[in-house]
Amino acid sequence: MALKHATPMLDELEKGPWPSFVSDVKRMAAKGNKMCEDWLGLMELSFKEKEGHWKHGGIVGVFGYGGGVIGRYCDRPDLFPNVAHFHTMRVNQPCSKYYSTGILRKLCDLWEAHGSGLTNMHGSTGDIVLLGTTTDHLEPLFYELTHEFKMDLGGSGSNLRTPEGCLGMSRCEWSCINTQDIIYDLTQEYQDALHRPMFPYKFKFKSSGCPMDCVASIARSDCSIIGTWRDAIRIDQEAVKAYVGGELVPHAGADGPRKDFDIKAEVIDLCPTKCMEYDGKTLKIHTSDCVRCMHCIRVLPRALRPGLDRGATILVGAKAPILEGAQLGSVVIPFIKMESPYTEFKGFVEKMWDWWMEEGKNRERIGETIQRLTLREFLKVVELEPDPRMVNTPRFNPYIFYDPAAVPGGWEHDAAAFRQRHQA
Amino acid sequence: MGQIDFKGKTFEIDEDGFIASFDAWCPEWVDYVKSSEGINELTDEHWQVIHVLQDYYKKHGIAPMVRILTKVTGYKLKYIYELFPSGPGKGACKMAGLPKPTGCV
């Protein structure tokens, strides 16, 4: 079936081995999907002119919520009337994105009936993204999602965005915390903050089971929950010998089948704190110097395992460059136990939010609020003691503020008394 | 951009139903918008929110942050959603004639 618009440039992207989004959308369009047809035409125009063809912004949504739908309107509705409205709906995904085909089939049927049938699986924050529908379909879609699917919208706007975790204990032997339970629990606990914008700006949670950080929480969430342990790495000496002897493949075979494993060059010498020793028989790790970087565990997964006294490190403040420059999360809680119902962690979260909601400027991420008002002030409001693990290096400049209460005599001085000792 | 006529008044609006210019606002506008925003009858409390938004906008040239709106009106955010089901941005700001909220929405 011939499509409505010629797309010579997009057609080029059907070549090559990678799955082509153009072929996929064309397949939808060939079924008579008019939104997909016009979407292809619009993309071709943008490729040709090297300019976007969506109007600025868009404010649509469902009653009761202040976010969840990203409104979008085409700026050439005369040429592409079927994408004149092309709103995106964010649907909250199950943590780590495990599905049954049953629910996905139902969701596809619902979406083809109410929208373009195009999706993004998934948005980078984690949501199921339903790409392209019209304003009049929003409430009916929302009704079916909640009543038939028991699914809810994700977050958008100045609020708690959809939290996401790595797949955690579901199929990883390194996970020190139950990321899925944590993410599900936080999502449910803070539904109100997710659906009704109340913050100075957006706020994200992400949780990884270990420092490998497979959801990149340290870079992509305002509050990052990363699993770790406090005791010793568990060592299976026989398995270490099997790696050295070539019976086991290092990196679980990630570098291909190889027989030349050199434990000294690839593990002992690469340890960032040099806290490992191997004498040809026994592998030793000096736990007090281990920073739990995961390298040795990653190379020798059958021989080394995280310890058993487990919890998480909490980092705060990651954000993209706008406005004050990109930031990764900074350690604020070196170790916290993370067991359901996470009361201690939630206490921290609420103290953090109370402060940021009061002090944060309009559209200021919490990382920038901390930058502006200092980590010291932040630690005070969340009632945490400063700890050497919170800094990479101490400050080099001497502009040090003191609390007047901590200085004998305070800040009030008698100028006349000074002059008695010092002539003008 | 479209145009609508209501009770003898003409309003320029965008696709989202926001009024093109704050100066074109009049009480008839509120009357026109209310049904599409899920509101049957306007109470004094609705009007208080609308007036706070308008006063703030006239003074500062921007809409107030949610926190300021709740502080000044004394209404919790939950109650503002009871008054304006689409929330303070899409609901109340639209009715008050303020420009459309922008940014990462």
Coordinates of C-alpha atoms in Angstrom, one line a residue:
Chain A
M1 CA 0.0 0.0 0.0
A2 CA 1.4 3.4 -1.0
L3 CA 1.8 5.8 1.8
K4 CA 0.5 9.3 1.7
H5 CA 3.8 11.1 1.9
A6 CA 7.0 10.4 0.0
T7 CA 9.9 9.9 2.5
P8 CA 13.1 9.6 0.5
M9 CA 15.4 10.5 3.4
L10 CA 13.6 8.4 6.0
D11 CA 13.7 5.5 3.5
E12 CA 17.6 5.5 3.8
L13 CA 17.1 4.6 7.4
E14 CA 15.5 1.3 6.5
K15 CA 19.0 0.1 5.3
G16 CA 21.6 -1.5 7.6
P17 CA 21.4 -4.2 10.2
W18 CA 19.9 -2.3 13.2
P19 CA 16.1 -2.5 13.7
S20 CA 14.8 0.4 11.7
F21 CA 12.2 2.7 13.4
V22 CA 11.2 3.8 10.0
S23 CA 10.3 0.3 8.9
D24 CA 8.4 -0.2 12.1
V25 CA 6.3 3.0 11.7
K26 CA 5.7 2.2 8.1
R27 CA 4.3 -1.2 9.0
M28 CA 1.9 0.6 11.3
A29 CA 1.0 3.2 8.6
A30 CA 0.4 0.4 6.1
K31 CA -2.3 -0.9 8.3
G32 CA -4.2 2.3 7.6
N33 CA -3.0 4.2 10.7
K34 CA -3.4 7.8 9.7
M35 CA -1.4 9.3 12.6
C36 CA 1.6 7.1 11.7
E37 CA 1.3 8.2 8.0
D38 CA 1.3 11.9 8.9
W39 CA 4.0 11.4 11.5
L40 CA 6.3 10.0 8.8
G41 CA 5.5 12.9 6.6
L42 CA 6.3 15.4 9.4
M43 CA 9.6 13.7 10.2
E44 CA 10.6 13.8 6.5
L45 CA 9.9 17.5 6.5
S46 CA 12.0 18.0 9.6
F47 CA 14.9 16.0 8.1
K48 CA 14.6 18.2 5.0
E49 CA 14.5 21.5 6.8
K50 CA 16.6 20.5 9.8
E51 CA 14.1 22.0 12.1
G52 CA 11.6 20.6 14.5
H53 CA 7.9 21.0 13.6
W54 CA 6.3 20.8 17.0
K55 CA 4.9 24.0 18.6
H56 CA 6.2 25.2 21.9
G57 CA 4.9 23.5 25.0
G58 CA 1.4 22.2 25.6
I59 CA -0.7 22.0 28.7
V60 CA -3.1 19.0 28.8
G61 CA -3.9 16.4 31.4
V62 CA -6.5 14.5 33.3
F63 CA -8.6 15.8 36.2
G64 CA -7.2 15.3 39.6
Y65 CA -3.6 15.2 38.4
G66 CA -1.2 18.0 37.6
G67 CA 1.1 15.9 35.3
G68 CA 1.5 12.7 33.4
V69 CA 0.7 13.9 30.0
I70 CA 3.0 15.9 27.7
G71 CA 0.9 18.0 25.4
R72 CA 2.2 18.5 21.8
Y73 CA 0.9 20.2 18.7
C74 CA 2.3 20.1 15.2
D75 CA 3.1 23.5 13.6
R76 CA 1.9 22.4 10.2
P77 CA -1.6 21.0 10.8
D78 CA -2.4 22.1 7.3
L79 CA 0.0 19.5 5.9
F80 CA -0.3 16.8 8.6
P81 CA -3.8 17.1 10.1
N82 CA -3.6 13.7 11.8
V83 CA -0.8 14.8 14.0
A84 CA -2.2 18.2 14.8
H85 CA -2.5 16.9 18.4
F86 CA 0.2 14.4 19.3
H87 CA 0.2 14.2 23.1
T88 CA 2.4 11.8 25.0
M89 CA 1.1 9.8 27.9
R90 CA 3.4 8.5 30.6
V91 CA 2.3 5.3 32.2
N92 CA 4.0 4.1 35.4
Q93 CA 5.9 0.9 34.6
P94 CA 6.4 -2.1 36.9
C95 CA 9.8 -1.8 38.5
S96 CA 12.6 -3.2 36.3
K97 CA 10.1 -3.7 33.5
Y98 CA 9.0 -7.3 33.8
Y99 CA 5.8 -8.0 31.9
S100 CA 3.5 -10.7 30.9
T101 CA 2.5 -10.8 27.2
G102 CA -1.1 -10.7 28.4
I103 CA -0.8 -7.2 29.8
L104 CA 1.2 -5.9 26.9
R105 CA -1.3 -7.2 24.3
K106 CA -4.1 -5.5 26.2
L107 CA -2.2 -2.3 26.5
C108 CA -1.4 -2.3 22.7
D109 CA -5.1 -2.9 21.9
L110 CA -6.1 0.0 24.2
W111 CA -3.4 2.3 22.7
E112 CA -4.3 1.5 19.1
A113 CA -7.9 2.3 19.9
H114 CA -7.1 5.6 21.5
G115 CA -3.8 6.8 20.0
S116 CA -1.2 6.4 17.3
G117 CA -0.1 2.9 18.3
L118 CA 3.4 4.2 18.6
T119 CA 5.3 3.9 21.9
N120 CA 8.6 4.4 23.5
M121 CA 9.6 1.4 25.5
H122 CA 10.6 3.1 27.7
G123 CA 11.3 6.8 28.5
S124 CA 14.7 7.3 30.1
T125 CA 13.1 7.9 33.5
G126 CA 11.4 4.5 33.2
D127 CA 7.8 5.2 32.1
I128 CA 5.9 3.3 29.4
V129 CA 5.5 6.1 26.9
L130 CA 2.4 6.2 24.7
L131 CA 3.3 8.5 21.8
G132 CA 0.7 10.5 20.2
T133 CA -3.0 11.0 20.9
T134 CA -5.6 13.8 21.0
T135 CA -7.0 15.7 23.9
D136 CA -10.4 14.1 23.8
H137 CA -8.9 10.6 24.2
L138 CA -7.0 11.5 27.4
E139 CA -9.8 11.0 30.0
P140 CA -11.2 7.8 28.3
L141 CA -7.6 6.3 28.2
F142 CA -7.0 7.2 31.8
Y143 CA -10.4 5.7 32.8
E144 CA -9.5 2.4 31.1
L145 CA -5.9 2.3 32.4
T146 CA -7.1 2.7 36.0
H147 CA -10.3 0.7 35.9
E148 CA -9.4 -2.1 33.6
F149 CA -5.6 -2.4 33.9
K150 CA -5.1 -1.1 37.4
M151 CA -2.3 1.0 36.0
D152 CA -1.6 4.7 36.7
L153 CA 0.1 7.6 35.0
G154 CA 3.7 8.4 35.6
G155 CA 5.0 11.8 36.7
S156 CA 5.8 15.0 34.8
G157 CA 6.2 18.6 35.9
S158 CA 7.7 20.0 39.1
N159 CA 7.0 16.9 41.1
L160 CA 8.3 13.4 42.0
R161 CA 8.9 11.7 38.7
T162 CA 8.4 8.0 38.1
P163 CA 11.0 6.1 40.2
E164 CA 12.9 3.2 38.7
G165 CA 15.4 0.5 39.9
C166 CA 17.8 -2.0 38.4
L167 CA 16.4 -5.5 38.3
G168 CA 18.0 -6.2 41.7
M169 CA 17.5 -9.5 43.4
S170 CA 15.2 -10.7 40.7
R171 CA 18.2 -12.0 38.7
C172 CA 21.5 -10.6 39.9
E173 CA 23.7 -12.2 42.5
W174 CA 25.2 -8.8 43.5
S175 CA 22.1 -7.0 44.6
C176 CA 22.5 -5.9 48.2
I177 CA 19.1 -4.4 48.5
N178 CA 15.7 -5.3 47.1
T179 CA 15.5 -2.5 44.6
Q180 CA 12.2 -3.5 43.2
D181 CA 10.5 -3.5 46.6
I182 CA 12.1 -0.1 47.5
I183 CA 11.0 1.5 44.2
Y184 CA 7.5 0.1 44.4
D185 CA 7.2 1.2 48.1
L186 CA 8.4 4.7 47.4
T187 CA 6.2 5.0 44.3
Q188 CA 3.1 4.0 46.4
E189 CA 4.0 6.0 49.5
Y190 CA 4.6 9.2 47.5
Q191 CA 1.7 9.0 45.0
D192 CA 0.5 12.5 45.9
A193 CA 3.9 14.0 45.3
L194 CA 4.1 12.2 42.0
H195 CA 0.7 13.3 40.6
R196 CA 0.3 16.8 42.0
P197 CA 3.3 19.1 41.4
M198 CA 4.3 20.7 44.7
F199 CA 8.0 21.0 44.5
P200 CA 10.2 23.9 43.3
Y201 CA 11.2 21.6 40.4
K202 CA 11.4 17.9 39.4
F203 CA 12.7 15.3 41.8
K204 CA 13.8 11.7 40.9
F205 CA 14.5 8.5 42.8
K206 CA 16.5 5.7 41.4
S207 CA 17.9 2.6 43.1
S208 CA 20.6 0.2 42.1
G209 CA 21.4 -3.0 43.9
C210 CA 25.2 -2.5 43.9
P211 CA 27.8 0.1 42.9
M212 CA 27.7 -1.2 39.3
D213 CA 24.6 1.1 39.2
C214 CA 22.7 -0.4 36.3
V215 CA 20.0 2.3 36.4
A216 CA 22.7 5.0 36.6
S217 CA 21.1 6.4 39.7
I218 CA 24.2 8.4 40.6
A219 CA 23.9 10.4 37.4
R220 CA 20.2 10.5 36.7
S221 CA 18.4 10.9 40.1
D222 CA 18.2 13.6 42.7
C223 CA 18.2 10.9 45.3
S224 CA 20.2 7.8 44.5
I225 CA 19.9 4.6 46.6
I226 CA 22.9 2.3 45.9
G227 CA 23.3 -1.1 47.5
T228 CA 26.5 -1.9 49.4
W229 CA 27.8 -4.0 52.3
R230 CA 29.8 -3.4 55.5
D231 CA 31.5 -6.7 56.2
A232 CA 34.0 -8.7 54.2
I233 CA 33.7 -9.9 50.6
R234 CA 33.0 -13.7 50.7
I235 CA 35.8 -15.6 49.0
D236 CA 35.6 -19.1 47.6
Q237 CA 39.3 -20.1 47.4
E238 CA 38.6 -23.2 45.2
A239 CA 36.8 -21.1 42.7
V240 CA 39.7 -18.5 42.7
K241 CA 42.0 -21.4 41.8
A242 CA 39.6 -22.5 39.0
Y243 CA 39.8 -19.0 37.5
V244 CA 43.7 -19.0 37.8
G245 CA 43.8 -22.5 36.3
G246 CA 41.6 -21.6 33.4
E247 CA 38.6 -23.8 34.2
L248 CA 36.4 -20.7 34.8
V249 CA 36.3 -17.8 32.4
P250 CA 36.9 -14.3 33.9
H251 CA 34.2 -11.6 33.5
A252 CA 31.7 -14.5 33.0
G253 CA 32.9 -14.6 29.4
A254 CA 32.3 -11.0 28.6
D255 CA 35.7 -10.8 26.8
G256 CA 35.0 -14.0 25.0
P257 CA 36.5 -17.5 25.7
R258 CA 40.0 -17.0 26.9
K259 CA 42.7 -19.0 28.6
D260 CA 45.3 -16.4 29.5
F261 CA 43.8 -15.0 32.7
D262 CA 46.4 -13.2 34.8
I263 CA 44.9 -12.6 38.2
K264 CA 47.8 -10.2 39.2
A265 CA 47.5 -8.0 36.2
E266 CA 43.7 -8.0 35.9
V267 CA 42.6 -8.0 39.5
I268 CA 45.2 -7.5 42.2
D269 CA 47.0 -4.7 40.4
L270 CA 43.8 -3.0 39.3
C271 CA 42.3 -2.8 42.8
P272 CA 41.9 0.9 43.4
T273 CA 43.1 0.7 47.0
K274 CA 45.6 -2.2 46.5
C275 CA 44.0 -4.1 49.3
M276 CA 44.3 -7.5 47.7
E277 CA 47.0 -10.2 47.8
Y278 CA 47.4 -13.5 46.1
D279 CA 50.3 -15.9 46.8
G280 CA 49.4 -18.5 44.3
K281 CA 47.2 -20.4 46.8
T282 CA 45.1 -18.0 48.8
L283 CA 43.4 -14.8 47.8
K284 CA 43.4 -12.2 50.7
I285 CA 41.3 -9.0 50.9
H286 CA 42.1 -6.4 53.6
T287 CA 38.5 -5.4 54.2
S288 CA 39.2 -2.2 56.1
D289 CA 40.8 -0.8 52.9
C290 CA 38.2 -2.1 50.5
V291 CA 36.0 0.7 48.9
R292 CA 33.6 -1.9 47.4
C293 CA 34.2 -0.8 43.8
M294 CA 33.0 -4.2 42.5
H295 CA 36.0 -4.7 40.2
C296 CA 37.2 -8.0 41.7
I297 CA 33.7 -9.3 42.1
R298 CA 32.9 -8.5 38.5
V299 CA 36.0 -10.3 37.2
L300 CA 35.6 -13.3 39.4
P301 CA 31.8 -13.7 40.0
R302 CA 31.9 -17.4 40.9
A303 CA 34.6 -16.8 43.5
L304 CA 33.8 -13.5 45.1
R305 CA 30.5 -12.3 46.5
P306 CA 29.4 -9.1 48.3
G307 CA 29.3 -9.4 52.1
L308 CA 26.2 -10.2 54.1
D309 CA 25.8 -7.1 56.3
R310 CA 24.0 -5.1 53.6
G311 CA 22.4 -1.7 53.1
A312 CA 22.7 1.3 50.9
T313 CA 24.6 4.4 50.3
I314 CA 22.4 7.5 49.7
L315 CA 23.6 10.2 47.3
V316 CA 21.8 13.4 46.6
G317 CA 21.9 16.1 43.9
A318 CA 22.6 14.6 40.5
K319 CA 21.3 16.7 37.6
A320 CA 21.9 17.6 33.9
P321 CA 23.8 20.8 33.1
I322 CA 21.0 23.4 33.1
L323 CA 21.4 25.9 34.9
E324 CA 24.5 25.7 37.1
G325 CA 26.3 22.7 35.5
A326 CA 26.0 19.0 35.5
Q327 CA 26.3 17.2 38.9
L328 CA 26.6 13.6 40.0
G329 CA 25.1 12.6 43.3
S330 CA 27.1 13.3 46.5
V331 CA 27.3 10.9 49.4
V332 CA 25.1 12.1 52.3
I333 CA 24.4 8.8 54.0
P334 CA 27.4 6.4 53.7
F335 CA 25.4 3.4 55.0
I336 CA 21.8 2.9 55.9
K337 CA 19.9 -0.4 56.4
M338 CA 17.2 -0.7 53.7
E339 CA 14.5 -3.0 55.0
S340 CA 10.8 -2.7 54.5
P341 CA 9.0 -0.3 55.3
Y342 CA 12.1 1.9 55.0
T343 CA 11.1 4.1 57.9
E344 CA 14.5 5.6 58.5
F345 CA 15.0 6.4 54.9
K346 CA 11.6 8.0 54.5
G347 CA 12.3 10.1 57.5
F348 CA 15.4 11.4 55.7
V349 CA 13.4 12.0 52.5
E350 CA 10.7 14.0 54.2
K351 CA 13.2 16.2 56.0
M352 CA 15.0 16.8 52.7
W353 CA 11.8 17.7 50.9
D354 CA 10.5 20.0 53.7
W355 CA 13.7 22.0 53.5
W356 CA 13.9 22.1 49.7
M357 CA 10.2 23.0 49.3
E358 CA 10.7 25.9 51.6
E359 CA 14.2 27.1 50.5
G360 CA 14.4 26.0 46.8
K361 CA 14.0 28.7 44.3
N362 CA 11.6 28.3 41.3
R363 CA 13.1 25.7 39.0
E364 CA 16.0 24.9 41.2
R365 CA 17.0 21.3 41.5
I366 CA 17.9 20.1 45.0
G367 CA 21.6 19.7 43.9
E368 CA 21.6 23.4 43.1
T369 CA 19.9 24.3 46.3
I370 CA 22.6 22.5 48.2
Q371 CA 25.3 24.2 46.0
R372 CA 23.8 27.6 46.8
L373 CA 23.0 27.1 50.5
T374 CA 25.9 24.6 51.2
L375 CA 26.2 20.9 52.1
R376 CA 26.7 22.0 55.7
E377 CA 23.2 23.6 55.8
F378 CA 21.7 20.5 54.1
L379 CA 23.2 18.2 56.7
K380 CA 21.9 20.3 59.5
V381 CA 18.3 20.2 58.2
V382 CA 18.4 16.4 57.5
E383 CA 20.0 15.9 61.0
L384 CA 23.2 14.1 59.7
E385 CA 26.6 14.5 61.2
P386 CA 29.4 15.5 58.7
D387 CA 31.6 12.5 57.9
P388 CA 34.9 12.3 56.0
R389 CA 33.2 10.0 53.5
M390 CA 31.0 12.9 52.3
V391 CA 34.0 14.7 50.7
N392 CA 36.5 13.7 48.0
T393 CA 39.0 16.2 49.4
P394 CA 38.8 18.8 52.1
R395 CA 38.4 22.4 51.0
F396 CA 41.6 24.2 49.8
N397 CA 40.4 27.8 50.4
P398 CA 40.2 29.3 53.9
Y399 CA 36.8 31.0 53.6
I400 CA 35.4 29.1 56.5
F401 CA 32.2 30.1 58.3
Y402 CA 31.8 29.5 62.0
D403 CA 28.7 29.4 64.0
P404 CA 28.9 32.4 66.4
A405 CA 27.8 30.2 69.2
A406 CA 30.9 28.0 68.6
V407 CA 33.3 31.0 68.9
P408 CA 34.2 32.3 72.4
G409 CA 32.8 35.8 72.8
G410 CA 30.6 35.5 69.7
W411 CA 30.4 38.3 67.1
E412 CA 29.6 41.3 69.4
H413 CA 32.7 43.3 70.1
D414 CA 33.4 46.5 72.0
A415 CA 35.2 48.9 69.6
A416 CA 36.3 51.2 72.5
A417 CA 38.0 48.3 74.3
F418 CA 39.8 47.5 71.1
R419 CA 41.0 51.1 70.8
Q420 CA 42.3 51.0 74.3
R421 CA 44.8 48.4 73.2
H422 CA 45.4 49.7 69.6
Q423 CA 45.9 53.4 68.6
A424 CA 43.9 54.5 65.6
Chain B
M1 CA -4.8 30.0 17.6
G2 CA -8.5 30.0 17.6
Q3 CA -11.3 32.4 18.4
I4 CA -14.4 31.8 20.5
D5 CA -17.4 34.0 21.2
F6 CA -19.2 33.8 24.5
K7 CA -21.9 36.0 26.0
G8 CA -21.1 38.8 23.6
K9 CA -17.3 38.6 24.2
T10 CA -14.6 37.4 21.8
F11 CA -11.5 35.6 23.1
E12 CA -8.3 34.6 21.3
I13 CA -7.2 31.2 22.6
D14 CA -4.4 28.7 21.9
E15 CA -4.9 24.9 21.4
D16 CA -4.8 24.3 25.2
G17 CA -7.6 26.8 25.7
F18 CA -5.3 29.4 27.3
I19 CA -6.3 33.0 26.7
A20 CA -3.9 34.8 24.3
S21 CA -3.6 38.0 26.4
F22 CA -4.1 38.6 30.1
D23 CA -5.6 42.0 29.3
A24 CA -8.5 40.3 27.5
W25 CA -9.5 38.6 30.7
C26 CA -13.0 39.4 32.1
P27 CA -15.4 37.5 34.4
E28 CA -17.2 36.0 31.3
W29 CA -13.9 34.2 30.5
V30 CA -14.2 32.3 33.9
D31 CA -17.7 31.4 33.1
Y32 CA -16.7 30.1 29.7
V33 CA -13.8 28.0 30.9
K34 CA -15.3 26.5 34.0
S35 CA -17.1 23.5 32.4
S36 CA -14.0 22.4 30.5
E37 CA -12.2 22.5 33.8
G38 CA -14.6 20.3 35.6
I39 CA -16.2 23.0 37.7
N40 CA -20.0 23.4 38.1
E41 CA -20.4 26.6 40.1
L42 CA -17.7 29.0 41.3
T43 CA -17.5 29.7 45.0
D44 CA -15.8 32.5 46.8
E45 CA -12.9 30.2 47.4
H46 CA -12.5 29.7 43.6
W47 CA -12.5 33.5 43.2
Q48 CA -10.0 33.9 46.0
V49 CA -7.5 31.6 44.2
I50 CA -8.1 33.5 40.9
H51 CA -7.6 36.9 42.5
V52 CA -4.4 35.8 44.3
L53 CA -3.0 34.5 41.0
Q54 CA -4.0 37.7 39.2
D55 CA -2.6 40.0 41.9
Y56 CA 0.7 38.1 41.9
Y57 CA 0.9 38.1 38.2
K58 CA 0.3 41.8 37.9
K59 CA 2.9 42.5 40.6
H60 CA 5.7 40.1 39.5
G61 CA 5.0 39.2 35.9
I62 CA 5.0 35.5 36.6
A63 CA 2.7 32.9 38.2
P64 CA 3.5 32.2 41.8
M65 CA 5.2 28.9 42.8
V66 CA 2.7 26.3 44.2
R67 CA 4.1 26.8 47.7
I68 CA 3.4 30.6 47.6
L69 CA -0.2 30.0 46.3
T70 CA -0.9 27.6 49.1
K71 CA 0.7 29.9 51.7
V72 CA -1.2 33.1 50.6
T73 CA -4.6 31.4 50.1
G74 CA -4.2 29.2 53.2
Y75 CA -5.4 26.3 51.1
K76 CA -3.5 23.0 51.0
L77 CA -2.6 21.7 47.6
K78 CA -5.2 18.9 47.9
Y79 CA -7.9 21.5 48.5
I80 CA -6.8 23.5 45.4
Y81 CA -7.3 20.3 43.4
E82 CA -10.7 19.9 44.9
L83 CA -11.5 23.4 43.7
F84 CA -9.7 23.1 40.4
P85 CA -9.5 19.4 39.3
S86 CA -6.8 20.1 36.7
G87 CA -4.7 21.7 39.3
P88 CA -3.3 25.2 39.9
G89 CA -1.5 25.3 36.5
K90 CA -3.9 24.0 33.9
G91 CA -7.0 24.8 35.9
A92 CA -6.6 28.0 38.0
C93 CA -4.0 29.8 35.9
K94 CA -6.1 29.2 32.8
M95 CA -9.2 30.6 34.4
A96 CA -7.3 33.6 35.9
G97 CA -6.1 34.5 32.4
L98 CA -2.4 33.9 33.1
P99 CA -0.1 32.8 30.3
K100 CA 0.4 29.0 29.8
P101 CA 2.9 27.3 32.2
T102 CA 6.1 26.4 30.4
G103 CA 9.2 24.3 31.0
C104 CA 9.5 20.6 31.6
V105 CA 5.8 19.9 32.3

